[in-house]
Short mmCIF file of C-alpha atoms in Angstrom, two decimals:
data_model
loop_
_atom_site.label_atom_id
_atom_site.label_comp_id
_atom_site.label_asym_id
_atom_site.label_seq_id
_atom_site.Cartn_x
_atom_site.Cartn_y
_atom_site.Cartn_z
CA MET A 10 -22.85 -136.23 28.31
CA SER A 11 -26.24 -137.89 27.70
CA ILE A 12 -27.19 -139.38 24.35
CA GLU A 13 -29.98 -136.80 24.00
CA ILE A 14 -27.64 -133.83 24.41
CA GLY A 15 -25.07 -135.41 22.08
CA ALA A 16 -27.69 -135.94 19.41
CA ILE A 17 -28.80 -132.31 19.59
CA ILE A 18 -25.16 -131.11 19.36
CA LEU A 19 -24.62 -133.32 16.35
CA LEU A 20 -27.72 -131.83 14.69
CA LEU A 21 -26.27 -128.32 15.20
CA LEU A 22 -22.91 -129.43 13.82
CA MET A 23 -24.63 -130.73 10.70
CA PHE A 24 -25.97 -127.28 9.93
CA ILE A 25 -22.64 -125.64 10.62
CA ILE A 26 -20.84 -128.05 8.29
CA GLY A 27 -23.49 -127.63 5.62
CA ALA A 28 -23.21 -123.83 5.82
CA ILE A 29 -19.38 -123.88 5.55
CA LEU A 30 -18.82 -126.68 3.02
CA PRO A 31 -20.54 -127.18 -0.39
CA ILE A 32 -22.05 -130.52 0.57
CA ASN A 33 -25.66 -131.65 0.60
CA ILE A 34 -26.79 -131.71 4.25
CA GLY A 35 -29.02 -134.67 3.47
CA ILE A 36 -25.92 -136.82 2.99
CA ILE A 37 -24.66 -135.71 6.39
CA GLY A 38 -28.10 -136.52 7.79
CA PHE A 39 -28.05 -140.10 6.54
CA VAL A 40 -24.53 -140.67 7.89
CA ALA A 41 -25.44 -139.07 11.22
CA ALA A 42 -28.60 -141.18 11.44
CA PHE A 43 -26.47 -144.32 11.13
CA ILE A 44 -23.80 -143.18 13.59
CA MET A 45 -26.23 -141.93 16.26
CA GLY A 46 -28.77 -144.68 15.72
CA VAL A 47 -26.71 -147.83 15.18
CA LEU A 48 -23.25 -147.15 16.58
CA VAL A 49 -24.23 -144.98 19.57
CA SER A 50 -27.78 -145.98 20.51
CA GLY A 51 -27.85 -149.61 19.40
CA LEU A 52 -30.73 -149.38 16.98
CA SER A 53 -30.88 -151.88 14.12
CA VAL A 54 -30.44 -150.84 10.51
CA ASP A 55 -34.10 -151.77 9.92
CA GLU A 56 -35.10 -149.20 12.54
CA ILE A 57 -32.99 -146.58 10.75
CA PHE A 58 -34.82 -147.45 7.52
CA SER A 59 -38.14 -147.04 9.33
CA ALA A 60 -37.15 -143.47 10.08
CA PHE A 61 -36.79 -142.66 6.38
CA PRO A 62 -39.77 -140.45 5.40
CA ALA A 63 -41.06 -142.52 2.49
CA ASP A 64 -44.36 -140.57 2.61
CA LEU A 65 -42.51 -137.24 2.31
CA PHE A 66 -40.27 -138.58 -0.49
CA VAL A 67 -43.27 -139.73 -2.58
CA LEU A 68 -45.06 -136.45 -1.90
CA LEU A 69 -42.13 -134.28 -3.00
CA ALA A 70 -41.24 -136.45 -6.00
CA GLY A 71 -44.85 -136.89 -7.20
CA VAL A 72 -45.87 -133.26 -6.95
CA THR A 73 -42.62 -131.90 -8.43
CA PHE A 74 -42.89 -134.46 -11.29
CA LEU A 75 -46.36 -133.21 -12.17
CA PHE A 76 -45.47 -129.52 -11.91
CA ALA A 77 -42.28 -130.04 -13.91
CA ILE A 78 -44.58 -131.07 -16.77
CA VAL A 79 -47.00 -128.24 -15.98
CA GLN A 80 -44.19 -125.68 -16.07
CA LYS A 81 -42.62 -127.14 -19.23
CA ASN A 82 -45.80 -126.90 -21.26
CA GLY A 83 -46.46 -123.31 -20.23
CA THR A 84 -49.61 -123.86 -18.15
CA ILE A 85 -48.17 -122.14 -15.08
CA ASP A 86 -47.40 -119.13 -17.26
CA LEU A 87 -51.00 -119.13 -18.35
CA ILE A 88 -52.23 -119.35 -14.76
CA SER A 89 -50.00 -116.47 -13.77
CA ARG A 90 -51.42 -114.35 -16.54
CA TRP A 91 -54.91 -115.06 -15.35
CA GLY A 92 -53.86 -114.25 -11.82
CA LEU A 93 -52.57 -110.88 -12.98
CA LEU A 94 -55.91 -110.19 -14.63
CA LEU A 95 -57.59 -110.97 -11.31
CA VAL A 96 -55.63 -108.26 -9.48
CA LYS A 97 -56.10 -105.77 -12.34
CA GLY A 98 -52.38 -105.61 -13.05
CA ASN A 99 -51.44 -104.52 -9.50
CA THR A 100 -48.49 -106.80 -8.73
CA GLY A 101 -48.50 -105.62 -5.14
CA LEU A 102 -51.68 -107.58 -4.53
CA ILE A 103 -50.34 -110.89 -5.89
CA PRO A 104 -48.58 -111.95 -2.64
CA TRP A 105 -51.78 -111.16 -0.75
CA VAL A 106 -53.79 -113.25 -3.18
CA MET A 107 -51.48 -116.19 -2.37
CA PHE A 108 -51.81 -115.44 1.36
CA ALA A 109 -55.59 -115.45 1.04
CA LEU A 110 -55.70 -118.66 -1.02
CA GLY A 111 -53.51 -120.46 1.52
CA ALA A 112 -55.66 -119.23 4.41
CA ILE A 113 -58.94 -120.14 2.74
CA LEU A 114 -57.84 -123.66 1.77
CA THR A 115 -56.59 -124.56 5.25
CA SER A 116 -59.46 -122.89 7.08
CA ILE A 117 -62.00 -125.11 5.27
CA GLY A 118 -60.09 -128.24 6.30
CA THR A 119 -57.47 -128.71 3.59
CA SER A 120 -54.24 -130.00 5.08
CA ALA A 121 -51.35 -127.53 5.24
CA ILE A 122 -49.19 -129.90 3.21
CA ALA A 123 -51.84 -130.20 0.47
CA SER A 124 -52.31 -126.43 0.35
CA ALA A 125 -48.59 -125.81 0.09
CA SER A 126 -48.16 -128.56 -2.49
CA ILE A 127 -50.88 -127.15 -4.74
CA LEU A 128 -49.98 -123.45 -4.43
CA SER A 129 -46.17 -123.41 -4.14
CA PRO A 130 -45.44 -124.15 -7.84
CA ILE A 131 -47.91 -121.54 -8.98
CA ALA A 132 -46.84 -118.90 -6.47
CA LEU A 133 -43.12 -119.19 -7.21
CA ARG A 134 -43.63 -119.27 -10.94
CA VAL A 135 -45.70 -116.09 -10.74
CA ALA A 136 -43.01 -114.53 -8.56
CA PHE A 137 -40.37 -115.37 -11.17
CA GLN A 138 -42.45 -114.09 -14.08
CA TYR A 139 -43.30 -110.74 -12.50
CA LYS A 140 -39.97 -110.19 -10.71
CA ILE A 141 -41.37 -110.54 -7.19
CA ASN A 142 -38.91 -111.68 -4.52
CA PRO A 143 -39.47 -115.46 -4.46
CA LEU A 144 -38.65 -115.67 -0.77
CA MET A 145 -41.29 -113.04 0.08
CA MET A 146 -43.86 -114.82 -2.12
CA GLY A 147 -43.14 -118.16 -0.45
CA LEU A 148 -43.29 -116.70 3.02
CA MET A 149 -46.58 -114.95 2.31
CA LEU A 150 -48.08 -118.19 1.02
CA LEU A 151 -46.97 -120.30 4.01
CA ILE A 152 -47.95 -117.63 6.54
CA GLY A 153 -51.42 -117.68 4.90
CA VAL A 154 -51.48 -121.48 5.20
CA THR A 155 -50.67 -121.11 8.90
CA ALA A 156 -53.33 -118.42 9.31
CA GLY A 157 -56.10 -120.86 8.49
CA GLY A 158 -54.48 -123.83 10.26
CA PHE A 159 -56.28 -123.49 13.59
CA SER A 160 -59.75 -123.27 12.15
CA PRO A 161 -62.05 -125.75 13.92
CA LEU A 162 -62.23 -127.59 10.58
CA HIS A 163 -58.47 -128.03 10.12
CA LEU A 164 -56.36 -130.85 11.55
CA PHE A 165 -54.30 -128.52 13.80
CA GLY A 166 -57.43 -126.98 15.31
CA VAL A 167 -59.09 -130.40 15.68
CA ILE A 168 -56.05 -131.82 17.52
CA VAL A 169 -55.60 -128.85 19.88
CA ASN A 170 -59.27 -128.55 20.71
CA GLY A 171 -59.67 -132.30 21.04
CA MET A 172 -56.69 -132.53 23.40
CA MET A 173 -58.02 -129.65 25.46
CA ASP A 174 -61.38 -131.39 25.69
CA SER A 175 -59.82 -134.69 26.69
CA GLN A 176 -57.93 -133.02 29.52
CA ASN A 177 -61.02 -131.00 30.63
CA LEU A 178 -59.17 -127.73 30.11
CA PRO A 179 -61.01 -124.47 29.37
CA HIS A 180 -60.67 -123.41 25.78
CA SER A 181 -62.44 -121.74 22.86
CA PRO A 182 -61.99 -123.03 19.27
CA GLY A 183 -63.14 -119.68 17.89
CA LEU A 184 -60.68 -117.65 19.98
CA LEU A 185 -57.79 -119.95 19.11
CA PHE A 186 -58.54 -119.46 15.42
CA LEU A 187 -58.98 -115.71 15.82
CA ASN A 188 -55.75 -115.27 17.80
CA THR A 189 -53.54 -117.20 15.41
CA PHE A 190 -55.16 -115.71 12.33
CA ILE A 191 -54.72 -112.09 13.47
CA LEU A 192 -51.12 -112.65 14.45
CA CYS A 193 -50.41 -114.29 11.10
CA VAL A 194 -51.85 -111.25 9.29
CA PHE A 195 -49.66 -109.01 11.40
CA VAL A 196 -46.55 -111.10 10.59
CA ALA A 197 -47.48 -111.12 6.87
CA ILE A 198 -47.70 -107.33 6.89
CA ILE A 199 -44.21 -107.09 8.41
CA VAL A 200 -42.79 -109.58 5.90
CA PHE A 201 -44.44 -107.73 3.00
CA ILE A 202 -42.97 -104.41 4.10
CA LEU A 203 -39.48 -105.71 4.95
CA PHE A 204 -39.12 -107.41 1.59
CA GLY A 205 -40.11 -104.25 -0.31
CA GLY A 206 -43.64 -105.24 -1.21
CA LEU A 207 -44.87 -101.63 -1.06
CA ARG A 208 -42.84 -100.73 -4.17
CA PHE A 209 -45.10 -102.96 -6.29
CA PHE A 210 -48.04 -100.63 -5.67
CA ARG A 211 -47.15 -98.37 -8.56
CA LYS A 212 -48.90 -97.15 -11.68
CA ASP A 213 -46.53 -98.78 -14.14
CA SER A 214 -47.64 -102.24 -13.06
CA VAL A 215 -50.78 -101.63 -15.14
CA HIS A 216 -48.85 -102.33 -18.37
CA LEU A 217 -48.45 -105.92 -17.19
CA TYR A 218 -52.21 -106.17 -16.87
CA THR A 219 -52.66 -104.78 -20.38
CA ALA A 220 -50.11 -107.24 -21.76
CA ALA A 221 -51.76 -110.11 -19.95
CA THR A 222 -55.10 -109.43 -21.62
CA VAL A 223 -53.62 -109.85 -25.09
CA GLU A 224 -53.93 -113.29 -26.68
CA THR A 225 -54.61 -115.02 -23.37
CA ILE A 226 -57.23 -117.43 -24.72
CA ASP A 227 -57.02 -118.84 -28.20
CA ILE A 228 -58.20 -122.43 -28.37
CA ASN A 229 -57.20 -124.40 -31.43
CA VAL A 230 -57.98 -128.10 -31.34
CA ASN A 231 -55.44 -128.78 -34.05
CA GLN A 232 -52.57 -127.11 -32.18
CA VAL A 233 -50.31 -129.69 -30.56
CA ASP A 234 -47.89 -127.18 -28.96
CA ASN A 235 -45.05 -129.33 -30.27
CA PRO A 236 -43.19 -127.49 -33.02
CA GLU A 237 -40.67 -125.10 -31.56
CA GLU A 238 -41.65 -122.29 -33.91
CA LYS A 239 -45.13 -122.26 -32.37
CA LEU A 240 -44.04 -122.19 -28.77
CA GLY A 241 -43.52 -118.45 -28.63
CA LYS A 242 -46.89 -117.75 -30.19
CA SER A 243 -48.79 -120.18 -27.94
CA GLU A 244 -47.06 -119.33 -24.67
CA GLY A 245 -49.84 -117.13 -23.37
CA ARG A 246 -52.73 -119.02 -25.01
CA LEU A 247 -55.03 -121.75 -23.82
CA THR A 248 -54.42 -124.76 -26.09
CA TRP A 249 -55.95 -128.21 -25.86
CA TYR A 250 -52.91 -129.61 -24.04
CA LYS A 251 -52.90 -126.78 -21.52
CA GLY A 252 -56.60 -127.31 -21.07
CA PHE A 253 -56.04 -130.96 -20.19
CA THR A 254 -53.22 -129.85 -17.88
CA LEU A 255 -55.54 -127.52 -16.05
CA LEU A 256 -58.04 -130.41 -15.73
CA GLY A 257 -55.21 -132.54 -14.38
CA ILE A 258 -54.41 -129.99 -11.67
CA ALA A 259 -58.08 -129.86 -10.81
CA LEU A 260 -58.19 -133.64 -10.69
CA LEU A 261 -55.18 -133.62 -8.33
CA VAL A 262 -57.01 -131.27 -5.98
CA VAL A 263 -60.22 -133.32 -6.07
CA LEU A 264 -58.40 -136.63 -5.48
CA ALA A 265 -56.30 -135.27 -2.66
CA LEU A 266 -58.92 -133.17 -0.94
CA GLY A 267 -62.18 -134.89 -1.79
CA TYR A 268 -61.09 -138.52 -1.65
CA ASN A 269 -57.99 -138.38 0.57
CA VAL A 270 -55.77 -139.84 -2.14
CA HIS A 271 -52.10 -139.35 -1.28
CA MET A 272 -50.90 -136.15 -2.96
CA GLY A 273 -47.66 -137.75 -4.17
CA PHE A 274 -49.29 -140.78 -5.81
CA ALA A 275 -51.97 -138.56 -7.27
CA GLY A 276 -49.22 -136.31 -8.70
CA PHE A 277 -47.46 -139.28 -10.29
CA GLY A 278 -50.72 -140.53 -11.76
CA VAL A 279 -51.84 -137.22 -13.25
CA GLY A 280 -48.31 -136.46 -14.43
CA LEU A 281 -48.05 -139.86 -16.15
CA ALA A 282 -51.32 -139.24 -17.99
CA LEU A 283 -50.10 -135.82 -19.19
CA PHE A 284 -46.78 -137.39 -20.16
CA LEU A 285 -48.45 -140.02 -22.31
CA MET A 286 -50.62 -137.39 -24.05
CA ALA A 287 -47.58 -135.62 -25.49
CA PRO A 288 -44.52 -137.81 -24.84
CA LYS A 289 -42.25 -135.95 -27.28
CA ARG A 290 -42.60 -132.78 -25.25
CA GLN A 291 -41.40 -134.27 -21.97
CA GLU A 292 -37.67 -134.43 -22.65
CA GLY A 293 -35.73 -133.23 -19.61
CA VAL A 294 -38.68 -133.38 -17.19
CA LEU A 295 -37.01 -135.80 -14.77
CA GLN A 296 -33.76 -133.91 -14.94
CA SER A 297 -35.54 -130.66 -14.02
CA MET A 298 -36.88 -132.16 -10.79
CA PRO A 299 -35.13 -130.84 -7.63
CA TRP A 300 -33.39 -134.08 -6.65
CA PRO A 301 -30.71 -132.40 -4.46
CA ILE A 302 -33.46 -130.71 -2.43
CA ILE A 303 -35.35 -134.00 -2.06
CA LEU A 304 -32.16 -135.71 -0.91
CA MET A 305 -31.40 -132.94 1.58
CA VAL A 306 -34.89 -132.90 3.15
CA THR A 307 -35.23 -136.69 3.40
CA GLY A 308 -31.75 -137.04 4.90
CA ILE A 309 -32.43 -134.50 7.63
CA VAL A 310 -35.89 -135.89 8.38
CA THR A 311 -34.41 -139.37 8.63
CA TYR A 312 -31.99 -138.12 11.30
CA VAL A 313 -34.86 -136.39 13.14
CA GLY A 314 -36.76 -139.69 13.00
CA VAL A 315 -33.83 -141.40 14.67
CA LEU A 316 -33.81 -138.67 17.34
CA GLU A 317 -37.47 -139.43 18.01
CA GLN A 318 -36.72 -143.12 18.34
CA ILE A 319 -33.96 -142.61 20.86
CA GLY A 320 -36.10 -140.26 22.97
CA VAL A 321 -34.64 -136.83 22.18
CA ILE A 322 -38.01 -135.25 21.30
CA GLU A 323 -39.62 -136.60 24.48
CA TYR A 324 -36.60 -135.42 26.48
CA MET A 325 -37.00 -131.85 25.25
CA THR A 326 -40.76 -131.70 25.75
CA GLN A 327 -40.56 -133.09 29.30
CA LEU A 328 -38.30 -130.23 30.34
CA ILE A 329 -41.47 -128.14 30.39
CA ALA A 330 -43.10 -130.14 33.21
CA GLY A 331 -40.28 -129.34 35.67
CA MET A 332 -40.75 -125.56 35.71
CA ASN A 333 -42.60 -123.79 38.51
CA ASN A 334 -43.20 -120.39 36.93
CA SER A 335 -46.15 -120.74 34.55
CA VAL A 336 -45.39 -117.60 32.56
CA MET A 337 -41.80 -118.62 31.90
CA ALA A 338 -42.87 -122.22 31.35
CA ALA A 339 -45.25 -120.97 28.61
CA LEU A 340 -42.32 -119.11 27.00
CA THR A 341 -40.17 -122.28 27.21
CA ALA A 342 -42.96 -124.41 25.73
CA SER A 343 -43.42 -121.93 22.87
CA TYR A 344 -39.74 -121.96 21.98
CA ILE A 345 -39.48 -125.70 22.24
CA GLY A 346 -42.47 -125.92 19.93
CA GLY A 347 -40.82 -123.52 17.48
CA ILE A 348 -37.52 -125.38 17.50
CA ILE A 349 -38.91 -128.90 17.26
CA SER A 350 -41.60 -128.11 14.70
CA SER A 351 -39.08 -126.50 12.38
CA PHE A 352 -37.62 -130.00 11.91
CA ALA A 353 -40.27 -132.45 12.98
CA SER A 354 -44.05 -132.91 12.66
CA THR A 355 -46.10 -129.96 13.87
CA THR A 356 -49.09 -132.28 14.17
CA GLY A 357 -47.20 -134.74 16.34
CA PHE A 358 -45.80 -132.01 18.56
CA LEU A 359 -49.20 -130.41 19.16
CA ALA A 360 -50.57 -133.77 20.24
CA ALA A 361 -47.64 -134.35 22.58
CA ILE A 362 -47.22 -130.92 24.17
CA ILE A 363 -50.70 -130.37 25.62
CA PRO A 364 -50.61 -133.23 28.13
CA LEU A 365 -47.11 -132.15 29.21
CA ALA A 366 -48.26 -128.53 29.52
CA ILE A 367 -51.23 -129.29 31.78
CA PRO A 368 -49.58 -127.65 34.86
CA ILE A 369 -49.35 -124.39 32.92
CA LEU A 370 -52.82 -124.60 31.44
CA GLN A 371 -54.40 -125.31 34.87
CA ASP A 372 -52.73 -122.31 36.50
CA PRO A 373 -55.50 -119.72 37.14
CA THR A 374 -52.95 -116.84 37.06
CA VAL A 375 -52.48 -117.25 33.30
CA SER A 376 -54.97 -117.50 30.45
CA SER A 377 -55.18 -121.05 29.16
CA ILE A 378 -56.43 -119.68 25.81
CA GLY A 379 -53.43 -117.34 25.70
CA VAL A 380 -50.98 -120.11 26.51
CA ILE A 381 -52.37 -122.56 23.97
CA SER A 382 -52.54 -119.77 21.33
CA SER A 383 -48.88 -118.96 21.97
CA ILE A 384 -47.76 -122.59 21.73
CA SER A 385 -49.92 -123.24 18.67
CA PHE A 386 -48.68 -120.22 16.75
CA ALA A 387 -45.04 -120.83 17.72
CA SER A 388 -45.29 -124.47 16.60
CA SER A 389 -46.83 -123.75 13.22
CA ILE A 390 -45.35 -120.45 11.98
CA VAL A 391 -41.92 -122.16 11.72
CA ASP A 392 -43.23 -124.52 9.05
CA ILE A 393 -41.43 -122.23 6.60
CA SER A 394 -38.29 -124.08 7.62
CA PRO A 395 -36.65 -125.84 4.61
CA PHE A 396 -36.67 -129.01 6.70
CA SER A 397 -40.43 -129.05 7.14
CA THR A 398 -42.65 -130.35 4.36
CA ASN A 399 -44.05 -126.92 3.52
CA GLY A 400 -40.64 -125.26 3.39
CA ALA A 401 -39.39 -128.16 1.30
CA MET A 402 -42.12 -127.49 -1.23
CA LEU A 403 -40.83 -123.90 -1.58
CA LEU A 404 -37.33 -125.19 -2.12
CA ALA A 405 -38.49 -127.70 -4.68
CA ASN A 406 -40.19 -124.98 -6.73
CA ALA A 407 -37.77 -122.07 -6.35
CA GLN A 408 -37.18 -120.11 -9.55
CA GLY A 409 -35.20 -117.02 -10.44
CA MET A 410 -32.66 -117.74 -7.67
CA ASN A 411 -29.93 -120.29 -7.23
CA GLN A 412 -31.32 -123.11 -5.11
CA ASN A 413 -28.42 -123.05 -2.64
CA GLU A 414 -28.91 -119.29 -2.27
CA PHE A 415 -32.63 -119.72 -1.82
CA PHE A 416 -31.97 -122.47 0.76
CA ARG A 417 -29.65 -120.18 2.75
CA LYS A 418 -32.09 -117.28 2.68
CA LEU A 419 -35.01 -119.52 3.64
CA LEU A 420 -32.92 -121.02 6.44
CA ILE A 421 -32.07 -117.50 7.73
CA ALA A 422 -35.73 -116.49 7.51
CA SER A 423 -36.85 -119.59 9.39
CA ALA A 424 -34.17 -118.97 12.05
CA CYS A 425 -35.57 -115.47 12.50
CA PHE A 426 -39.06 -116.89 12.80
CA VAL A 427 -37.87 -119.41 15.42
CA VAL A 428 -36.09 -116.65 17.40
CA ILE A 429 -38.83 -114.01 17.18
CA GLY A 430 -42.08 -115.87 16.60
CA PRO A 431 -42.50 -117.76 19.87
CA GLY A 432 -41.46 -114.72 21.94
CA LEU A 433 -43.87 -112.46 20.06
CA ALA A 434 -46.75 -114.87 20.50
CA TRP A 435 -45.93 -115.31 24.21
CA LEU A 436 -45.74 -111.51 24.73
CA ILE A 437 -49.08 -110.85 23.03
CA PHE A 438 -51.13 -113.82 24.22
CA VAL A 439 -49.66 -114.59 27.66
CA VAL A 440 -48.03 -111.43 29.02
CA ILE A 441 -50.23 -108.69 27.56
CA GLY A 442 -53.33 -110.71 26.77
CA THR A 443 -56.04 -110.03 24.19
CA PRO A 444 -59.22 -108.02 24.91
CA TRP A 445 -61.41 -110.99 23.97
CA GLY A 446 -59.77 -113.49 26.35
#
């Protein structure tokens, strides 16, 4: 048995063990990274450390630290009330508002990670407050993020179109965006219906709108929000501290999107400022951060980093080049993209797959736009995986559901996306084809 096959089998065993035993899979991931990297493949311990996703760790810790403060002081509750006012009390529209916000942010160039980091805490808090299935809300948000991901302004679209240009392959940035966006809307409709979203379109949801309009804004510069007896009265009101918290969230967005400041470091900085403004109110903030989830995600990603160093990712992608049937090769490429991207970097895979898929894309019997749309959609829709950064942000902000339960359900949902998504994209874009090319 080759090292590559053995490493993949070990990865599968990790998930089986984690599903059967009550142990954090991240711990298994760190141990497996050492065994497969040092003992089997001969890597040094320093090389194992280099696979640790320090960037992801700081991102998760920084953003969850900030939003632990935001949630504790009631600002997310205030934002959710305003959101309900926006949809006129119709809770059935709230998941679609999150879908639209995710799509708009990514389509104008915001990174998928930044969009998910900003919106996940708000989306899942709103879901908890208005008794919306948190898994449905999270899926709708991340599908929306994917919907805008292949805009010519977004990194995914820039990479795919740039790689197609560099290989002198026929393509259309507009059609790539249109194809992936429409399919994402279709998938979002299915998710919304399957998770019972239609039941929220009911008349009695209006009472929530009426309640939300009462005492939403009441600014009192002398109100510190500190005494416990005032917490109930001020929960739905805009106080000076919540006002500064809103400014802090806005500053986070500006720093991350306008000045390319790392979202994690920006989160720590804004969170520290809010912490110092009312230090007595921050008791329990660090304890409320999702440390088990952060451990789990970083452990698995470390193991995947070791797999990349020993050539497993390259081994899987090169399987595509050896196929003679372009239609079936496109299906294989789509599924490989779905599987790899559910654990590893979607950006990295998109940059690697196009040169390896040149024989498919140059075949005049298949549409190159269709093939690249299929691979692109398959590689990005699976970012709901709890082992991708976006899925990890959902896990880190899950409310109203036990985190282990949420993890299992998100894992099942991502497995369904991996199984169905690439095949659906291949069927629509490669086999059937779209009227516009």
